[in-house]
């Protein structure tokens, strides 16, 4: 059974390293750094034969969805396989976002990363079975890798999460997806990064005020779109 769909607000801003340091100094006594600290995020996004996900982003469609495989820190278990692998469905509907996910085995993730359709998944999570159907009907295949360092802060009231995403890079080295180091290229000018502010129903005033900086402008930034744009 898929996890419940919860929609959230998601605001994005392009910020410099100096702006990040100012905001960190302001929020450090309000909201703590996530227990996992700073970590690497790597996602393998999929698209269909018509590049539907890419063009939905380009056209700014109100309703769009993307499937991705996500790993963290390229960390491995005792067998050498990735320690934690998720299949995720990221949706955007009328300005709000949601995410559904399920855990993948390394074997399942490896098959998907090679553009193949897993077999014998009748007892697999519903999300994987749904994606499996799209791979057969829409020819969903790997389209781009998005890689970056994330520095997250959390605030329980309103379920607020502030993340600073740095060194955002793209790659099409799908065969190297699970390796610690992969060939990649940056997608933003040197020194520029992404601030994301996520919350359920409200953003507390104390946090809102802490994030107010001169020339800070909200953007419709999409890591997936800009990383794919390099290769189309």
Tab-separated table of C-alpha atoms in Angstrom:
chain	number	residue	atom	x	y	z
A	1	UNK	CA	0.000	0.000	0.000
A	2	UNK	CA	1.370	3.453	-0.922
A	3	UNK	CA	1.922	5.991	1.814
A	4	UNK	CA	-0.690	8.740	2.245
A	5	UNK	CA	-0.417	11.773	-0.042
A	6	UNK	CA	0.378	14.949	1.907
A	7	UNK	CA	0.666	18.190	-0.049
A	8	UNK	CA	3.091	20.887	1.089
A	9	UNK	CA	4.134	24.388	0.130
A	10	UNK	CA	7.585	24.561	-1.463
A	11	UNK	CA	9.308	27.916	-2.043
A	12	UNK	CA	12.620	28.177	-3.903
A	13	UNK	CA	15.285	30.900	-4.134
A	14	UNK	CA	18.687	31.186	-5.823
A	15	UNK	CA	21.186	32.302	-3.168
A	16	UNK	CA	24.906	33.015	-2.917
A	17	UNK	CA	27.201	31.389	-0.378
A	18	UNK	CA	27.363	34.624	1.636
A	19	UNK	CA	23.552	34.783	1.785
A	20	UNK	CA	23.506	31.192	3.027
A	21	UNK	CA	25.906	32.040	5.850
A	22	UNK	CA	23.765	35.037	6.885
A	23	UNK	CA	20.604	32.929	6.996
A	24	UNK	CA	22.335	30.110	8.861
A	25	UNK	CA	23.457	32.573	11.542
A	26	UNK	CA	19.881	33.839	11.880
A	27	UNK	CA	18.095	30.481	12.123
A	28	UNK	CA	20.603	28.398	14.096
A	29	UNK	CA	18.975	29.333	17.433
A	30	UNK	CA	15.446	28.884	16.068
A	31	UNK	CA	15.612	25.582	14.258
A	32	UNK	CA	18.277	22.863	14.608
A	33	UNK	CA	20.311	21.229	11.895
A	34	UNK	CA	18.772	17.920	10.830
A	35	UNK	CA	20.099	14.928	12.794
A	36	UNK	CA	21.759	13.605	9.619
A	37	UNK	CA	23.812	16.790	9.212
A	38	UNK	CA	25.017	17.768	5.740
A	39	UNK	CA	24.725	14.945	3.234
A	40	UNK	CA	24.900	14.116	-0.466
A	41	UNK	CA	21.677	13.543	-2.398
A	42	UNK	CA	21.704	11.732	-5.722
A	43	UNK	CA	18.590	11.136	-7.805
A	44	UNK	CA	18.099	9.240	-11.052
A	45	UNK	CA	15.086	10.718	-12.871
A	46	UNK	CA	13.017	8.923	-15.500
A	47	UNK	CA	11.097	10.245	-18.488
A	48	UNK	CA	8.994	8.680	-21.239
A	49	UNK	CA	9.468	8.373	-25.002
A	50	UNK	CA	7.974	11.872	-25.569
A	51	UNK	CA	10.035	13.592	-22.827
A	52	UNK	CA	6.715	14.428	-21.161
A	53	UNK	CA	8.198	15.283	-17.752
A	54	UNK	CA	10.705	17.666	-19.296
A	55	UNK	CA	8.127	19.534	-21.379
A	56	UNK	CA	5.624	19.703	-18.510
A	57	UNK	CA	8.311	21.542	-16.544
A	58	UNK	CA	9.209	23.765	-19.479
A	59	UNK	CA	5.554	24.700	-20.026
A	60	UNK	CA	4.922	25.282	-16.313
A	61	UNK	CA	2.007	22.827	-16.137
A	62	UNK	CA	0.032	23.034	-12.892
A	63	UNK	CA	-0.205	19.237	-12.670
A	64	UNK	CA	2.947	17.217	-13.218
A	65	UNK	CA	4.739	14.203	-11.785
A	66	UNK	CA	8.196	12.655	-11.922
A	67	UNK	CA	9.598	9.285	-10.848
A	68	UNK	CA	13.117	9.028	-9.441
A	69	UNK	CA	15.434	6.669	-7.606
A	70	UNK	CA	17.171	8.399	-4.698
A	71	UNK	CA	20.236	7.454	-2.640
A	72	UNK	CA	22.181	9.313	0.052
A	73	UNK	CA	25.958	9.733	0.469
A	74	UNK	CA	26.461	6.797	-1.922
A	75	UNK	CA	26.812	4.826	1.326
A	76	UNK	CA	26.948	1.031	1.214
A	77	UNK	CA	26.139	-1.843	3.527
A	78	UNK	CA	28.363	-4.793	4.436
A	79	UNK	CA	27.753	-6.400	1.042
A	80	UNK	CA	28.842	-3.277	-0.816
A	81	UNK	CA	25.320	-2.484	-2.052
A	82	UNK	CA	23.748	0.935	-1.389
A	83	UNK	CA	22.497	1.087	2.186
A	84	UNK	CA	19.252	2.934	1.476
A	85	UNK	CA	17.436	3.229	-1.867
A	86	UNK	CA	14.023	4.775	-2.498
A	87	UNK	CA	11.746	4.906	-5.501
A	88	UNK	CA	9.881	8.228	-5.265
A	89	UNK	CA	7.003	9.870	-7.086
A	90	UNK	CA	7.237	13.674	-6.811
A	91	UNK	CA	4.044	15.514	-7.747
A	92	UNK	CA	3.145	19.177	-8.156
A	93	UNK	CA	-0.508	20.199	-8.182
A	94	UNK	CA	-1.698	23.810	-8.189
A	95	UNK	CA	1.448	25.125	-6.543
A	96	UNK	CA	1.753	22.453	-3.837
A	97	UNK	CA	4.000	19.398	-3.862
A	98	UNK	CA	3.764	15.866	-2.526
A	99	UNK	CA	6.016	12.845	-2.415
A	100	UNK	CA	5.253	9.135	-2.243
A	101	UNK	CA	8.016	6.584	-1.821
A	102	UNK	CA	8.873	2.947	-1.323
A	103	UNK	CA	12.108	1.127	-0.522
A	104	UNK	CA	13.879	-0.706	-3.350
A	105	UNK	CA	16.274	-3.613	-3.141
A	106	UNK	CA	19.628	-3.082	-4.826
A	107	UNK	CA	18.682	-5.654	-7.466
A	108	UNK	CA	15.454	-3.800	-8.294
A	109	UNK	CA	17.207	-0.427	-8.409
A	110	UNK	CA	20.008	-1.783	-10.597
A	111	UNK	CA	17.532	-3.195	-13.117
A	112	UNK	CA	15.594	0.088	-13.220
A	113	UNK	CA	18.777	2.161	-13.605
A	114	UNK	CA	19.645	0.070	-16.660
A	115	UNK	CA	16.263	0.881	-18.213
A	116	UNK	CA	14.982	-2.661	-17.759
A	117	UNK	CA	11.614	-3.768	-16.375
A	118	UNK	CA	11.780	-5.782	-13.119
A	119	UNK	CA	10.061	-9.162	-13.135
A	120	UNK	CA	8.240	-11.091	-10.419
A	121	UNK	CA	7.025	-8.008	-8.569
A	122	UNK	CA	3.454	-9.124	-7.815
A	123	UNK	CA	4.192	-8.778	-4.092
A	124	UNK	CA	6.247	-5.560	-4.489
A	125	UNK	CA	5.028	-2.167	-3.166
A	126	UNK	CA	2.192	-0.607	-5.166
A	127	UNK	CA	4.350	2.344	-6.233
A	128	UNK	CA	6.902	0.045	-7.867
A	129	UNK	CA	4.163	-1.924	-9.634
A	130	UNK	CA	2.679	1.332	-10.900
A	131	UNK	CA	6.051	2.493	-12.194
A	132	UNK	CA	6.617	-0.916	-13.774
A	133	UNK	CA	3.408	-0.448	-15.770
A	134	UNK	CA	4.583	2.979	-16.977
A	135	UNK	CA	7.916	1.528	-18.068
A	136	UNK	CA	6.040	-0.870	-20.319
A	137	UNK	CA	3.257	1.452	-21.528
A	138	UNK	CA	5.113	4.811	-21.713
A	139	UNK	CA	8.649	3.453	-22.168
A	140	UNK	CA	9.875	5.261	-19.040
A	141	UNK	CA	13.678	5.183	-19.009
A	142	UNK	CA	16.549	6.892	-17.123
A	143	UNK	CA	16.899	10.506	-18.316
A	144	UNK	CA	19.305	12.365	-16.000
A	145	UNK	CA	21.156	12.170	-12.684
A	146	UNK	CA	20.899	15.115	-10.279
A	147	UNK	CA	23.603	15.322	-7.597
A	148	UNK	CA	24.098	17.904	-4.789
A	149	UNK	CA	25.043	18.532	-1.160
A	150	UNK	CA	22.145	19.310	1.190
A	151	UNK	CA	22.280	21.235	4.472
A	152	UNK	CA	18.824	20.889	6.132
A	153	UNK	CA	17.251	22.647	9.127
A	154	UNK	CA	13.974	21.548	10.748
A	155	UNK	CA	11.237	23.229	12.787
A	156	UNK	CA	8.434	21.097	14.226
A	157	UNK	CA	5.693	23.745	14.302
A	158	UNK	CA	4.175	23.720	10.847
A	159	UNK	CA	6.521	20.906	9.836
A	160	UNK	CA	8.970	23.417	8.369
A	161	UNK	CA	12.108	22.307	6.579
A	162	UNK	CA	14.727	24.707	5.223
A	163	UNK	CA	17.390	23.255	2.963
A	164	UNK	CA	20.445	24.770	1.330
A	165	UNK	CA	21.342	22.728	-1.761
A	166	UNK	CA	24.912	23.310	-2.949
A	167	UNK	CA	27.106	22.087	-5.803
A	168	UNK	CA	24.095	21.061	-7.893
A	169	UNK	CA	25.352	18.967	-10.805
A	170	UNK	CA	23.989	16.862	-13.647
A	171	UNK	CA	25.176	13.618	-15.196
A	172	UNK	CA	24.102	10.919	-17.611
A	173	UNK	CA	26.547	8.321	-16.311
A	174	UNK	CA	23.703	5.956	-15.472
A	175	UNK	CA	25.995	2.927	-15.197
A	176	UNK	CA	27.921	4.761	-12.450
A	177	UNK	CA	24.860	5.876	-10.495
A	178	UNK	CA	25.678	3.783	-7.423
A	179	UNK	CA	29.386	4.640	-7.349
A	180	UNK	CA	30.714	7.226	-4.893
A	181	UNK	CA	32.282	9.419	-7.590
A	182	UNK	CA	30.658	9.988	-10.970
A	183	UNK	CA	31.433	12.315	-13.901
A	184	UNK	CA	29.160	15.380	-13.605
A	185	UNK	CA	28.873	19.061	-14.500
A	186	UNK	CA	27.553	22.009	-12.446
A	187	UNK	CA	24.332	23.683	-13.594
A	188	UNK	CA	24.583	27.013	-11.725
A	189	UNK	CA	27.192	29.776	-11.902
A	190	UNK	CA	30.070	29.422	-9.430
A	191	UNK	CA	29.006	30.330	-5.901
A	192	UNK	CA	25.258	30.113	-6.550
A	193	UNK	CA	23.042	27.632	-4.713
A	194	UNK	CA	19.403	26.817	-4.009
A	195	UNK	CA	17.357	27.607	-0.907
A	196	UNK	CA	14.165	25.578	-0.456
A	197	UNK	CA	11.541	26.373	2.190
A	198	UNK	CA	8.964	23.610	2.747
A	199	UNK	CA	6.012	23.715	5.124
A	200	UNK	CA	2.513	22.284	5.546
A	201	UNK	CA	-0.038	25.030	6.193
A	202	UNK	CA	1.873	28.000	7.589
A	203	UNK	CA	5.378	29.442	7.838
A	204	UNK	CA	6.004	30.860	11.342
A	205	UNK	CA	6.720	34.602	11.353
A	206	UNK	CA	10.018	34.133	13.191
A	207	UNK	CA	11.326	31.989	10.335
A	208	UNK	CA	9.854	34.210	7.625
A	209	UNK	CA	11.613	37.254	9.086
A	210	UNK	CA	14.908	35.375	9.390
A	211	UNK	CA	14.879	34.617	5.666
A	212	UNK	CA	14.287	38.188	4.504
A	213	UNK	CA	17.289	39.424	2.538
A	214	UNK	CA	17.695	42.184	0.012
A	215	UNK	CA	17.247	41.047	-3.611
A	216	UNK	CA	15.923	37.625	-2.566
A	217	UNK	CA	13.388	36.577	-5.217
A	218	UNK	CA	11.267	33.460	-5.428
A	219	UNK	CA	11.930	31.257	-8.458
A	220	UNK	CA	10.309	28.276	-10.201
A	221	UNK	CA	13.687	26.482	-10.144
A	222	UNK	CA	13.649	22.790	-11.095
A	223	UNK	CA	16.829	20.749	-10.627
A	224	UNK	CA	15.457	18.054	-12.916
A	225	UNK	CA	14.616	20.504	-15.710
A	226	UNK	CA	17.923	22.390	-15.691
A	227	UNK	CA	19.985	19.211	-15.427
A	228	UNK	CA	18.134	17.661	-18.369
A	229	UNK	CA	18.359	20.825	-20.414
A	230	UNK	CA	22.115	20.342	-20.781
A	231	UNK	CA	21.554	17.088	-22.624
A	232	UNK	CA	18.592	17.923	-24.896
